[in-house]
PDB file of C-alpha atoms in Angstrom:
ATOM      1  CA  MET A 134       0.000   0.000   0.000  1.00 33.00           C
ATOM      2  CA  LEU A 135       1.268   3.449  -0.877  1.00 38.00           C
ATOM      3  CA  ARG A 136       1.728   6.125   1.765  1.00 39.00           C
ATOM      4  CA  LEU A 137      -1.134   8.345   0.680  1.00 41.00           C
ATOM      5  CA  VAL A 138      -3.512  11.054   1.667  1.00 44.00           C
ATOM      6  CA  ILE A 139      -1.567  13.191   4.030  1.00 46.00           C
ATOM      7  CA  VAL A 140      -3.968  16.024   4.459  1.00 53.00           C
ATOM      8  CA  VAL A 141      -1.661  18.501   6.164  1.00 52.00           C
ATOM      9  CA  LYS A 142       2.001  17.995   6.996  1.00 51.00           C
ATOM     10  CA  TRP A 143       4.326  20.285   8.886  1.00 51.00           C
ATOM     11  CA  GLU A 144       7.527  19.727  10.837  1.00 54.00           C
ATOM     12  CA  GLY A 145       7.248  15.964  10.433  1.00 59.00           C
ATOM     13  CA  ARG A 146       3.687  15.848  11.777  1.00 64.00           C
ATOM     14  CA  ALA A 147       0.595  15.174   9.733  1.00 74.00           C
ATOM     15  CA  ILE A 148      -3.182  15.197   9.834  1.00 81.00           C
ATOM     16  CA  LEU A 149      -4.295  11.946   8.229  1.00 84.00           C
ATOM     17  CA  ALA A 150      -7.543  10.943   6.573  1.00 88.00           C
ATOM     18  CA  ASN A 151      -6.565   7.536   5.212  1.00 88.00           C
ATOM     19  CA  SER A 152      -8.635   5.494   7.682  1.00 91.00           C
ATOM     20  CA  ASP A 153     -12.085   5.764   9.259  1.00 95.00           C
ATOM     21  CA  LYS A 154     -10.370   5.684  12.664  1.00 94.00           C
ATOM     22  CA  TYR A 155      -9.390   9.350  12.099  1.00 93.00           C
ATOM     23  CA  ILE A 156     -12.977  10.590  11.639  1.00 96.00           C
ATOM     24  CA  PRO A 157     -13.556  11.392  15.369  1.00 97.00           C
ATOM     25  CA  GLY A 158     -10.382  13.498  15.559  1.00 94.00           C
ATOM     26  CA  LEU A 159     -11.174  15.207  12.271  1.00 94.00           C
ATOM     27  CA  LYS A 160     -14.661  15.954  13.615  1.00 96.00           C
ATOM     28  CA  LYS A 161     -13.121  17.656  16.672  1.00 95.00           C
ATOM     29  CA  LEU A 162     -11.026  19.821  14.353  1.00 92.00           C
ATOM     30  CA  ALA A 163     -14.004  20.723  12.144  1.00 94.00           C
ATOM     31  CA  ASP A 164     -16.076  21.559  15.249  1.00 95.00           C
ATOM     32  CA  ILE A 165     -13.336  23.868  16.588  1.00 93.00           C
ATOM     33  CA  ILE A 166     -13.146  25.678  13.245  1.00 91.00           C
ATOM     34  CA  HIS A 167     -16.936  26.000  13.061  1.00 92.00           C
ATOM     35  CA  ALA A 168     -17.123  27.258  16.662  1.00 93.00           C
ATOM     36  CA  GLU A 169     -15.117  30.288  15.568  1.00 90.00           C
ATOM     37  CA  GLY A 170     -17.532  30.981  12.711  1.00 92.00           C
ATOM     38  CA  ALA A 171     -15.357  29.758   9.849  1.00 92.00           C
ATOM     39  CA  LYS A 172     -15.885  27.137   7.172  1.00 93.00           C
ATOM     40  CA  ALA A 173     -13.628  24.085   7.385  1.00 93.00           C
ATOM     41  CA  VAL A 174     -12.008  23.150   4.072  1.00 93.00           C
ATOM     42  CA  MET A 175      -9.114  20.696   4.149  1.00 92.00           C
ATOM     43  CA  GLN A 176      -6.376  20.496   1.538  1.00 90.00           C
ATOM     44  CA  ILE A 177      -5.581  16.977   0.370  1.00 88.00           C
ATOM     45  CA  GLY A 178      -2.273  15.983  -1.167  1.00 79.00           C
ATOM     46  CA  SER A 179      -2.073  12.547  -2.739  1.00 70.00           C
ATOM     47  CA  HIS A 180       1.666  12.297  -3.443  1.00 76.00           C
ATOM     48  CA  ARG A 181       4.531  14.790  -3.482  1.00 75.00           C
ATOM     49  CA  GLY A 182       6.004  13.358  -6.683  1.00 78.00           C
ATOM     50  CA  SER A 183       9.767  13.549  -7.066  1.00 77.00           C
ATOM     51  CA  ALA A 184       9.872  15.680  -3.884  1.00 74.00           C
ATOM     52  CA  ASP A 185       8.400  12.913  -1.726  1.00 75.00           C
ATOM     53  CA  GLU A 186      10.949  11.977   0.943  1.00 75.00           C
ATOM     54  CA  GLU A 187       9.734   8.390   1.401  1.00 78.00           C
ATOM     55  CA  ASP A 188       8.728   7.404  -2.130  1.00 82.00           C
ATOM     56  CA  PRO A 189      10.141   9.799  -4.741  1.00 83.00           C
ATOM     57  CA  ALA A 190       8.220   9.099  -7.928  1.00 85.00           C
ATOM     58  CA  SER A 191       7.498  11.032 -11.077  1.00 89.00           C
ATOM     59  CA  PRO A 192       5.413  10.384 -14.184  1.00 93.00           C
ATOM     60  CA  SER A 193       8.387   9.138 -16.210  1.00 92.00           C
ATOM     61  CA  GLY A 194      11.230   8.748 -13.711  1.00 89.00           C
ATOM     62  CA  ILE A 195      12.600  12.156 -14.699  1.00 86.00           C
ATOM     63  CA  PRO A 196      14.131  14.044 -11.759  1.00 80.00           C
ATOM     64  CA  HIS A 197      12.863  17.517 -10.986  1.00 72.00           C
ATOM     65  CA  PRO A 198      15.250  20.296 -12.112  1.00 72.00           C
ATOM     66  CA  PHE A 199      15.726  21.229  -8.451  1.00 68.00           C
ATOM     67  CA  ALA A 200      17.201  17.764  -7.721  1.00 64.00           C
ATOM     68  CA  GLY A 201      20.715  18.293  -6.431  1.00 64.00           C
ATOM     69  CA  TRP A 202      19.944  21.829  -5.282  1.00 67.00           C
ATOM     70  CA  SER A 203      17.554  20.757  -2.579  1.00 67.00           C
ATOM     71  CA  PRO A 204      17.529  17.657  -0.376  1.00 67.00           C
ATOM     72  CA  HIS A 205      13.764  17.480  -0.965  1.00 66.00           C
ATOM     73  CA  PHE A 206      14.139  16.368  -4.591  1.00 68.00           C
ATOM     74  CA  SER A 207      15.535  12.944  -5.396  1.00 70.00           C
ATOM     75  CA  PRO A 208      17.896  12.673  -8.362  1.00 77.00           C
ATOM     76  CA  HIS A 209      16.488   9.157  -8.992  1.00 82.00           C
ATOM     77  CA  PRO A 210      12.672   9.077  -8.684  1.00 87.00           C
ATOM     78  CA  ARG A 211      10.909   5.913  -9.756  1.00 89.00           C
ATOM     79  CA  SER A 212       8.266   5.998 -12.486  1.00 93.00           C
ATOM     80  CA  ILE A 213       4.822   5.958 -10.894  1.00 93.00           C
ATOM     81  CA  THR A 214       2.653   3.112 -12.174  1.00 95.00           C
ATOM     82  CA  ALA A 215      -0.879   3.293 -13.531  1.00 96.00           C
ATOM     83  CA  ALA A 216      -1.955   1.006 -10.663  1.00 95.00           C
ATOM     84  CA  ASP A 217      -0.432   3.464  -8.152  1.00 92.00           C
ATOM     85  CA  MET A 218      -2.432   6.319  -9.673  1.00 94.00           C
ATOM     86  CA  GLU A 219      -5.668   4.332  -9.675  1.00 95.00           C
ATOM     87  CA  GLU A 220      -5.116   3.501  -5.990  1.00 92.00           C
ATOM     88  CA  MET A 221      -4.325   7.124  -5.133  1.00 91.00           C
ATOM     89  CA  ALA A 222      -7.438   8.443  -6.905  1.00 93.00           C
ATOM     90  CA  GLU A 223      -9.588   5.972  -4.950  1.00 93.00           C
ATOM     91  CA  GLU A 224      -7.889   6.842  -1.650  1.00 92.00           C
ATOM     92  CA  VAL A 225      -8.362  10.579  -2.209  1.00 93.00           C
ATOM     93  CA  GLY A 226     -12.062   9.902  -2.826  1.00 95.00           C
ATOM     94  CA  GLU A 227     -12.255   7.909   0.419  1.00 94.00           C
ATOM     95  CA  ALA A 228     -10.384  10.620   2.347  1.00 93.00           C
ATOM     96  CA  SER A 229     -12.818  13.214   1.009  1.00 96.00           C
ATOM     97  CA  ARG A 230     -15.732  11.066   2.171  1.00 97.00           C
ATOM     98  CA  ARG A 231     -14.198  10.858   5.647  1.00 96.00           C
ATOM     99  CA  LEU A 232     -13.692  14.629   5.787  1.00 96.00           C
ATOM    100  CA  MET A 233     -17.307  15.198   4.754  1.00 98.00           C
ATOM    101  CA  GLU A 234     -18.506  12.712   7.404  1.00 98.00           C
ATOM    102  CA  ALA A 235     -16.344  14.520   9.977  1.00 97.00           C
ATOM    103  CA  GLY A 236     -18.175  17.765   9.212  1.00 97.00           C
ATOM    104  CA  PHE A 237     -15.769  19.536   6.887  1.00 96.00           C
ATOM    105  CA  ASP A 238     -17.402  21.923   4.449  1.00 96.00           C
ATOM    106  CA  GLY A 239     -15.236  21.012   1.454  1.00 96.00           C
ATOM    107  CA  VAL A 240     -11.885  19.717   0.235  1.00 95.00           C
ATOM    108  CA  MET A 241      -9.143  21.283  -1.844  1.00 93.00           C
ATOM    109  CA  MET A 242      -7.073  18.919  -3.966  1.00 92.00           C
ATOM    110  CA  HIS A 243      -3.414  19.906  -4.135  1.00 88.00           C
ATOM    111  CA  CYS A 244      -2.393  19.676  -7.798  1.00 86.00           C
ATOM    112  CA  ALA A 245       0.335  22.312  -7.716  1.00 81.00           C
ATOM    113  CA  THR A 246       3.860  23.221  -6.569  1.00 78.00           C
ATOM    114  CA  GLY A 247       5.610  20.271  -8.165  1.00 74.00           C
ATOM    115  CA  TYR A 248       3.509  17.543  -6.559  1.00 82.00           C
ATOM    116  CA  LEU A 249       2.825  14.435  -8.649  1.00 88.00           C
ATOM    117  CA  ALA A 250      -0.400  15.824 -10.142  1.00 89.00           C
ATOM    118  CA  CYS A 251       1.493  18.923 -11.295  1.00 87.00           C
ATOM    119  CA  GLU A 252       4.327  16.833 -12.738  1.00 89.00           C
ATOM    120  CA  LEU A 253       1.778  14.730 -14.645  1.00 93.00           C
ATOM    121  CA  LEU A 254       0.388  17.849 -16.319  1.00 92.00           C
ATOM    122  CA  SER A 255       3.794  19.066 -17.504  1.00 89.00           C
ATOM    123  CA  ARG A 256       5.095  17.787 -20.829  1.00 89.00           C
ATOM    124  CA  ARG A 257       8.589  18.360 -19.389  1.00 87.00           C
ATOM    125  CA  PHE A 258       8.130  15.598 -16.786  1.00 88.00           C
ATOM    126  CA  ASN A 259       5.401  13.472 -18.343  1.00 94.00           C
ATOM    127  CA  LYS A 260       6.785  11.452 -21.262  1.00 95.00           C
ATOM    128  CA  ARG A 261       4.347   8.586 -20.742  1.00 96.00           C
ATOM    129  CA  THR A 262       2.875   6.734 -23.697  1.00 97.00           C
ATOM    130  CA  ASP A 263      -0.033   5.159 -21.778  1.00 97.00           C
ATOM    131  CA  GLU A 264      -3.385   6.737 -20.913  1.00 98.00           C
ATOM    132  CA  TYR A 265      -1.684   9.113 -18.420  1.00 98.00           C
ATOM    133  CA  GLY A 266       0.489  10.796 -21.047  1.00 97.00           C
ATOM    134  CA  GLY A 267       0.354  12.478 -24.423  1.00 96.00           C
ATOM    135  CA  ASP A 268      -2.270  15.164 -24.931  1.00 95.00           C
ATOM    136  CA  LEU A 269      -3.818  17.304 -22.193  1.00 94.00           C
ATOM    137  CA  LYS A 270      -6.660  14.812 -21.643  1.00 95.00           C
ATOM    138  CA  GLY A 271      -4.131  12.049 -20.931  1.00 97.00           C
ATOM    139  CA  ARG A 272      -1.866  14.212 -18.769  1.00 95.00           C
ATOM    140  CA  ALA A 273      -4.916  15.353 -16.751  1.00 96.00           C
ATOM    141  CA  LYS A 274      -6.377  11.831 -16.374  1.00 97.00           C
ATOM    142  CA  PHE A 275      -5.133  11.346 -12.795  1.00 96.00           C
ATOM    143  CA  ILE A 276      -6.643  14.663 -11.671  1.00 95.00           C
ATOM    144  CA  LEU A 277      -9.939  14.007 -13.461  1.00 96.00           C
ATOM    145  CA  ASP A 278     -10.112  10.451 -12.065  1.00 97.00           C
ATOM    146  CA  THR A 279      -9.449  11.821  -8.578  1.00 95.00           C
ATOM    147  CA  ILE A 280     -12.245  14.372  -8.944  1.00 95.00           C
ATOM    148  CA  ARG A 281     -14.584  11.659 -10.273  1.00 97.00           C
ATOM    149  CA  GLU A 282     -13.749   9.379  -7.302  1.00 96.00           C
ATOM    150  CA  THR A 283     -14.319  12.259  -4.868  1.00 96.00           C
ATOM    151  CA  ARG A 284     -17.593  13.262  -6.500  1.00 97.00           C
ATOM    152  CA  GLY A 285     -18.768   9.644  -6.336  1.00 97.00           C
ATOM    153  CA  LYS A 286     -18.107   9.416  -2.600  1.00 97.00           C
ATOM    154  CA  THR A 287     -19.332  12.816  -1.399  1.00 98.00           C
ATOM    155  CA  ALA A 288     -22.601  14.734  -1.522  1.00 97.00           C
ATOM    156  CA  PRO A 289     -23.424  16.582  -4.772  1.00 96.00           C
ATOM    157  CA  ASP A 290     -23.221  19.944  -2.967  1.00 97.00           C
ATOM    158  CA  PHE A 291     -19.901  19.170  -1.209  1.00 98.00           C
ATOM    159  CA  PRO A 292     -17.350  21.661  -2.600  1.00 97.00           C
ATOM    160  CA  VAL A 293     -14.318  20.161  -4.333  1.00 96.00           C
ATOM    161  CA  ILE A 294     -11.693  22.810  -5.038  1.00 94.00           C
ATOM    162  CA  LEU A 295      -8.713  22.235  -7.312  1.00 91.00           C
ATOM    163  CA  ARG A 296      -5.445  23.975  -6.451  1.00 90.00           C
ATOM    164  CA  LEU A 297      -3.807  24.329  -9.848  1.00 88.00           C
ATOM    165  CA  MET A 298      -0.758  26.291 -10.972  1.00 83.00           C
ATOM    166  CA  GLY A 299      -0.546  28.415 -14.090  1.00 81.00           C
ATOM    167  CA  SER A 300       3.077  27.353 -14.552  1.00 77.00           C
ATOM    168  CA  ASP A 301       5.327  24.442 -13.623  1.00 73.00           C
ATOM    169  CA  ARG A 302       7.838  27.119 -12.458  1.00 70.00           C
ATOM    170  CA  VAL A 303      10.664  25.685 -14.572  1.00 72.00           C
ATOM    171  CA  SER A 304       9.373  26.471 -18.066  1.00 68.00           C
ATOM    172  CA  GLN A 305       9.843  29.756 -19.862  1.00 63.00           C
ATOM    173  CA  LEU A 306       6.944  31.687 -21.384  1.00 59.00           C
ATOM    174  CA  GLY A 307       5.951  30.008 -24.637  1.00 61.00           C
ATOM    175  CA  ASP A 308       7.908  26.820 -23.812  1.00 63.00           C
ATOM    176  CA  SER A 309       6.006  23.968 -25.450  1.00 71.00           C
ATOM    177  CA  GLU A 310       7.695  21.340 -23.231  1.00 75.00           C
ATOM    178  CA  GLY A 311       6.319  22.470 -19.881  1.00 76.00           C
ATOM    179  CA  TRP A 312       3.074  23.603 -18.289  1.00 80.00           C
ATOM    180  CA  GLY A 313       1.912  27.196 -18.639  1.00 80.00           C
ATOM    181  CA  ALA A 314      -1.053  29.483 -18.133  1.00 82.00           C
ATOM    182  CA  GLU A 315      -2.556  28.609 -21.521  1.00 84.00           C
ATOM    183  CA  ASP A 316      -2.521  24.917 -20.524  1.00 85.00           C
ATOM    184  CA  ALA A 317      -4.206  25.699 -17.189  1.00 86.00           C
ATOM    185  CA  VAL A 318      -6.923  27.704 -18.959  1.00 88.00           C
ATOM    186  CA  GLU A 319      -7.527  24.844 -21.400  1.00 90.00           C
ATOM    187  CA  LEU A 320      -7.774  22.287 -18.569  1.00 88.00           C
ATOM    188  CA  CYS A 321     -10.291  24.446 -16.685  1.00 87.00           C
ATOM    189  CA  LYS A 322     -12.566  24.611 -19.733  1.00 85.00           C
TER     190      LYS A 322
END
């Protein structure tokens, strides 16, 4: 089983939603947020891609350009498998269900800042020839599958927000090998 669905991570600690056993604690957190008059929306990250400390993986085994400059980026990420992505999409859907059951008002899927979902969108990192590569529809398949899984496991009015970047932060304007604002606009259509 992959190490998935860390909802929030800081200083080596994490809020998890990858098991029903966490629902009572998540409910306490949602109740505290609501008691102060705010809406509770939790960000979900499925995998940190080539920056993941425990399982560095990228769409095509290509290291991030920051590898070597930062200890957070492995110079030798493995290629993520289609089975891994199917499992992650299902687990994100289940985590979203748990957050909804715990009383959260919505979820935000982290598909930015070099995480796996962001790397999948970028032609620079995604050289796959299977259904997760090629044109924009293929490169966005993991994100769209994750949204579909989440929608299938939560209420129709449960907000699902997508955190998406307008650039992969390593491509130059007009670079056809990366991910840019025009790609983000096309995906959002």
